[in-house]
Short mmCIF file of C-alpha atoms in Angstrom, two decimals:
data_model
loop_
_atom_site.label_atom_id
_atom_site.label_comp_id
_atom_site.label_asym_id
_atom_site.label_seq_id
_atom_site.Cartn_x
_atom_site.Cartn_y
_atom_site.Cartn_z
CA MET Y 1 -34.35 4.68 -29.65
CA SER Y 2 -30.94 4.19 -28.14
CA SER Y 3 -30.77 3.55 -24.44
CA PRO Y 4 -29.64 6.37 -22.09
CA GLU Y 5 -26.52 4.39 -21.23
CA ILE Y 6 -25.30 4.52 -24.83
CA GLU Y 7 -26.14 8.20 -25.26
CA ARG Y 8 -24.46 9.34 -22.04
CA ARG Y 9 -21.30 11.43 -22.53
CA PRO Y 10 -18.15 10.79 -20.49
CA GLU Y 11 -18.33 12.44 -17.06
CA ASP Y 12 -14.95 14.17 -17.19
CA GLY Y 13 -15.34 15.82 -20.57
CA THR Y 14 -12.08 14.43 -21.91
CA GLY Y 15 -13.65 12.08 -24.46
CA ARG Y 16 -11.72 9.19 -22.89
CA GLY Y 17 -14.67 7.69 -21.07
CA PRO Y 18 -14.88 7.10 -17.31
CA GLU Y 19 -11.63 7.00 -15.33
CA PRO Y 20 -10.38 3.53 -14.38
CA GLY Y 21 -11.84 2.56 -11.02
CA ALA Y 22 -14.11 5.61 -11.00
CA GLY Y 23 -16.60 5.85 -8.17
CA SER Y 24 -20.25 6.64 -8.63
CA THR Y 25 -21.61 10.12 -9.25
CA THR Y 26 -23.43 11.59 -6.26
CA GLY Y 27 -25.69 14.53 -5.68
CA PRO Y 28 -24.88 17.17 -3.06
CA ASP Y 29 -26.94 15.41 -0.38
CA GLU Y 30 -25.14 12.10 -0.98
CA ALA Y 31 -21.58 13.42 -1.10
CA LEU Y 32 -19.12 12.06 1.43
CA PRO Y 33 -18.95 14.70 4.18
CA VAL Y 34 -15.25 14.49 4.98
CA VAL Y 35 -13.35 13.00 2.05
CA ALA Y 36 -13.83 15.87 -0.40
CA PRO Y 37 -12.35 18.66 1.75
CA GLN Y 38 -9.63 16.32 2.98
CA LEU Y 39 -8.58 15.57 -0.60
CA ARG Y 40 -8.23 19.25 -1.38
CA ALA Y 41 -6.48 20.11 1.90
CA LEU Y 42 -3.94 17.29 1.61
CA ARG Y 43 -3.20 18.12 -2.03
CA ARG Y 44 -2.49 21.70 -1.06
CA ARG Y 45 -0.39 20.56 1.89
CA ALA Y 46 1.67 18.55 -0.61
CA SER Y 47 2.07 21.75 -2.71
CA LEU Y 48 0.56 20.10 -5.79
CA THR Y 49 -1.64 21.77 -8.37
CA LEU Y 50 -4.86 20.06 -9.41
CA GLU Y 51 -3.29 19.25 -12.79
CA ALA Y 52 -0.09 17.78 -11.31
CA ALA Y 53 -1.92 15.62 -8.77
CA ALA Y 54 -4.40 14.37 -11.35
CA ARG Y 55 -1.61 13.47 -13.78
CA ALA Y 56 0.30 11.54 -11.09
CA ALA Y 57 -2.86 9.63 -10.13
CA GLY Y 58 -3.82 8.84 -13.73
CA LEU Y 59 -6.96 10.99 -13.55
CA SER Y 60 -8.17 14.02 -15.46
CA PRO Y 61 -8.12 17.37 -13.62
CA ALA Y 62 -11.90 17.58 -14.08
CA HIS Y 63 -12.38 14.20 -12.41
CA LEU Y 64 -10.12 15.07 -9.46
CA SER Y 65 -11.96 18.37 -9.10
CA ARG Y 66 -15.24 16.47 -8.84
CA LEU Y 67 -13.73 14.28 -6.12
CA GLU Y 68 -12.61 17.36 -4.21
CA THR Y 69 -16.05 18.96 -4.42
CA GLY Y 70 -17.95 15.82 -3.44
CA GLN Y 71 -19.62 15.34 -6.80
CA ARG Y 72 -18.04 11.90 -7.13
CA GLN Y 73 -17.07 9.27 -4.59
CA PRO Y 74 -13.48 7.99 -4.83
CA SER Y 75 -12.89 4.28 -5.21
CA LEU Y 76 -10.33 2.44 -3.07
CA PRO Y 77 -7.72 2.33 -5.88
CA MET Y 78 -8.08 6.11 -6.24
CA LEU Y 79 -7.64 6.62 -2.48
CA LEU Y 80 -4.54 4.44 -2.50
CA ALA Y 81 -3.02 6.35 -5.38
CA LEU Y 82 -3.79 9.76 -3.91
CA ALA Y 83 -2.57 8.78 -0.44
CA ARG Y 84 0.77 7.73 -1.86
CA ILE Y 85 1.08 10.90 -3.95
CA TYR Y 86 0.24 13.13 -0.97
CA GLY Y 87 2.53 11.23 1.40
CA THR Y 88 -0.24 10.20 3.76
CA THR Y 89 -2.52 7.27 4.62
CA VAL Y 90 -5.95 6.26 3.44
CA SER Y 91 -7.15 6.76 7.02
CA GLU Y 92 -6.14 10.42 6.91
CA LEU Y 93 -7.77 10.87 3.51
CA LEU Y 94 -10.97 9.54 5.04
CA GLY Y 95 -10.68 12.02 7.89
CA GLU Y 96 -10.35 9.33 10.54
CA THR Y 97 -8.94 10.58 13.82
CA VAL Y 98 -6.36 8.44 15.55
CA THR Y 99 -5.89 8.45 19.29
CA ASP Y 100 -2.53 9.49 20.69
CA ARG Y 101 0.04 6.73 20.37
CA ASP Y 102 2.98 6.00 22.57
CA ALA Y 103 6.31 6.66 20.89
CA VAL Y 104 7.91 3.68 22.64
CA VAL Y 105 6.91 0.02 22.31
CA HIS Y 106 8.34 -2.14 25.09
CA ALA Y 107 9.33 -5.74 24.41
CA VAL Y 108 6.90 -7.01 27.04
CA ASP Y 109 4.04 -5.45 25.07
CA MET Y 110 4.97 -7.08 21.75
CA GLU Y 111 2.51 -9.92 21.39
CA PRO Y 112 3.35 -12.50 18.69
CA THR Y 113 0.87 -12.99 15.86
CA ALA Y 114 1.04 -16.02 13.55
CA ALA Y 115 -0.09 -15.81 9.92
CA GLY Y 116 0.74 -18.08 7.01
CA GLY Y 117 3.46 -19.82 9.01
CA TRP Y 118 5.26 -16.54 9.79
CA THR Y 119 5.36 -14.97 13.25
CA TYR Y 120 5.08 -11.18 13.64
CA TRP Y 121 5.76 -8.83 16.54
CA GLN Y 122 4.43 -5.27 16.19
CA ALA Y 123 7.49 -3.05 16.74
CA GLY Y 124 5.80 0.30 16.12
CA ALA Y 125 2.55 2.12 16.79
CA PRO Y 126 -0.45 0.84 14.80
CA GLY Y 127 -2.35 3.06 12.39
CA ARG Y 128 0.63 4.96 11.01
CA GLY Y 129 1.63 5.17 7.37
CA MET Y 130 4.87 3.34 8.15
CA GLN Y 131 4.66 0.02 10.00
CA ALA Y 132 7.57 -1.68 11.78
CA LEU Y 133 7.63 -5.39 12.57
CA ARG Y 134 9.96 -8.07 13.84
CA VAL Y 135 9.34 -11.18 11.77
CA HIS Y 136 10.36 -14.83 12.02
CA VAL Y 137 10.18 -16.67 8.69
CA PRO Y 138 10.37 -20.48 9.04
CA TYR Y 139 12.06 -22.54 6.36
CA GLY Y 140 9.66 -23.36 3.53
CA ALA Y 141 6.85 -21.02 4.68
CA GLN Y 142 5.33 -18.91 1.85
CA GLY Y 143 8.56 -19.17 -0.10
CA ASP Y 144 6.71 -19.74 -3.38
CA ILE Y 145 4.42 -16.69 -3.11
CA VAL Y 146 5.18 -13.71 -5.34
CA ARG Y 147 3.90 -10.46 -3.87
CA VAL Y 148 3.09 -7.20 -5.66
CA HIS Y 149 1.44 -4.25 -3.90
CA PRO Y 150 1.74 -0.48 -3.43
CA GLY Y 151 4.32 0.92 -1.02
CA GLU Y 152 7.95 0.46 -0.03
CA GLU Y 153 9.69 -2.16 2.10
CA TRP Y 154 12.89 -2.17 4.11
CA LEU Y 155 14.22 -5.24 5.85
CA TYR Y 156 17.26 -6.05 7.98
CA VAL Y 157 18.43 -9.59 8.68
CA LEU Y 158 18.92 -10.24 12.39
CA LYS Y 159 19.52 -13.99 12.42
CA GLY Y 160 19.77 -16.70 9.78
CA ARG Y 161 20.04 -16.24 6.04
CA LEU Y 162 17.38 -14.82 3.72
CA ARG Y 163 16.67 -15.52 0.07
CA LEU Y 164 15.08 -12.44 -1.50
CA ARG Y 165 13.93 -12.43 -5.09
CA LEU Y 166 13.28 -9.01 -6.69
CA GLY Y 167 11.98 -9.25 -10.22
CA ASP Y 168 14.28 -11.68 -12.03
CA THR Y 169 17.18 -11.40 -9.58
CA THR Y 170 17.77 -13.53 -6.48
CA HIS Y 171 19.70 -12.05 -3.55
CA ARG Y 172 21.04 -13.92 -0.53
CA LEU Y 173 21.28 -11.87 2.63
CA ALA Y 174 23.23 -12.74 5.80
CA PRO Y 175 22.88 -11.20 9.29
CA GLY Y 176 23.59 -7.48 9.09
CA ASP Y 177 22.50 -7.24 5.43
CA SER Y 178 19.50 -5.13 4.46
CA ALA Y 179 17.31 -4.36 1.43
CA HIS Y 180 15.08 -1.42 0.51
CA PHE Y 181 12.78 -1.75 -2.50
CA ASP Y 182 9.55 -0.63 -4.15
CA SER Y 183 6.81 -3.13 -3.35
CA LEU Y 184 5.45 -2.93 -6.89
CA THR Y 185 8.54 -4.94 -7.86
CA PRO Y 186 7.44 -8.60 -7.76
CA HIS Y 187 9.18 -10.08 -4.72
CA ARG Y 188 9.53 -13.31 -2.80
CA ILE Y 189 10.93 -13.77 0.71
CA ALA Y 190 12.13 -17.14 2.01
CA ALA Y 191 14.42 -18.53 4.69
CA GLN Y 192 17.51 -20.14 3.18
CA ASP Y 193 18.36 -22.32 6.19
CA PRO Y 194 16.27 -24.95 8.04
CA GLY Y 195 16.43 -22.82 11.19
CA GLY Y 196 14.51 -19.99 9.53
CA VAL Y 197 15.39 -16.31 9.47
CA GLU Y 198 14.56 -13.37 11.74
CA LEU Y 199 14.07 -9.88 10.30
CA LEU Y 200 13.35 -6.31 11.16
CA PHE Y 201 10.77 -5.24 8.61
CA VAL Y 202 9.41 -1.76 7.80
CA HIS Y 203 6.72 -1.20 5.18
CA THR Y 204 4.36 1.48 3.90
CA LEU Y 205 1.38 -0.55 2.72
CA LEU Y 206 -1.24 2.15 3.47
CA GLN Y 207 -3.30 -0.24 5.59
CA SER Y 208 -5.27 -1.47 2.60
CA PRO Y 209 -6.55 -4.87 1.45
CA THR Y 210 -4.26 -4.45 -1.56
CA ALA Y 211 -1.37 -4.91 0.84
CA THR Y 212 -2.08 -8.66 0.68
CA LEU Y 213 -2.25 -8.81 -3.13
CA CYS Y 214 -0.11 -11.60 -4.55
CA LEU Y 215 0.33 -13.41 -7.83
CA GLY Y 216 0.31 -16.83 -6.24
CA PRO Y 217 2.82 -19.67 -6.30
CA THR Y 218 5.24 -19.98 -9.17
CA HIS Y 219 6.61 -23.31 -10.23
CA GLY Y 220 9.58 -24.68 -12.06
CA GLU Y 221 12.01 -22.07 -10.71
CA THR Y 222 15.39 -22.99 -9.27
CA PRO Y 223 15.83 -21.41 -5.79
#
């Protein structure tokens, strides 16, 4: 006799099999208490029908309906996709409450943080869908890393010269130049001069581990 796994029909009734990245099926007692109503409320706030939202997220309407009624648990990729479609953050989808934030960040309160050779200063309130940073990029630091992740990025060169590679095109930016691009475009950021480069940097990375996704160093490319 065939095993139950082989005989099981697809959950969403489309005949396509489980959705990519689908979460596990849960009973009513196991359903996430907050996510399901939040998903429905935020979709309606975005004025999207179930069919339109599901199509944009690459899901079937039946599968999204199950997420909104708590019959299935959303995976992180699903939350990222839906947060971007609804114009919100994963934190809001999860129903997390955020304490009141000051609208102003004073220079004295901007503590430097070093990571991967770069130095960052938080220039905006934490926990928002849009994050603002002041960044110092030393010469040669992370210049061979190609990044790809959800969201958008905007940067403005304050000091020094920047080499920005978007897809197959290399751009050289001087002080006063800026760039605004979709972060799903493979991109590399590097200082062109030995003195490094200083940037204002705004991104919408949805506060997710996928924000750090990269394809690793590439070799044999002329800067």
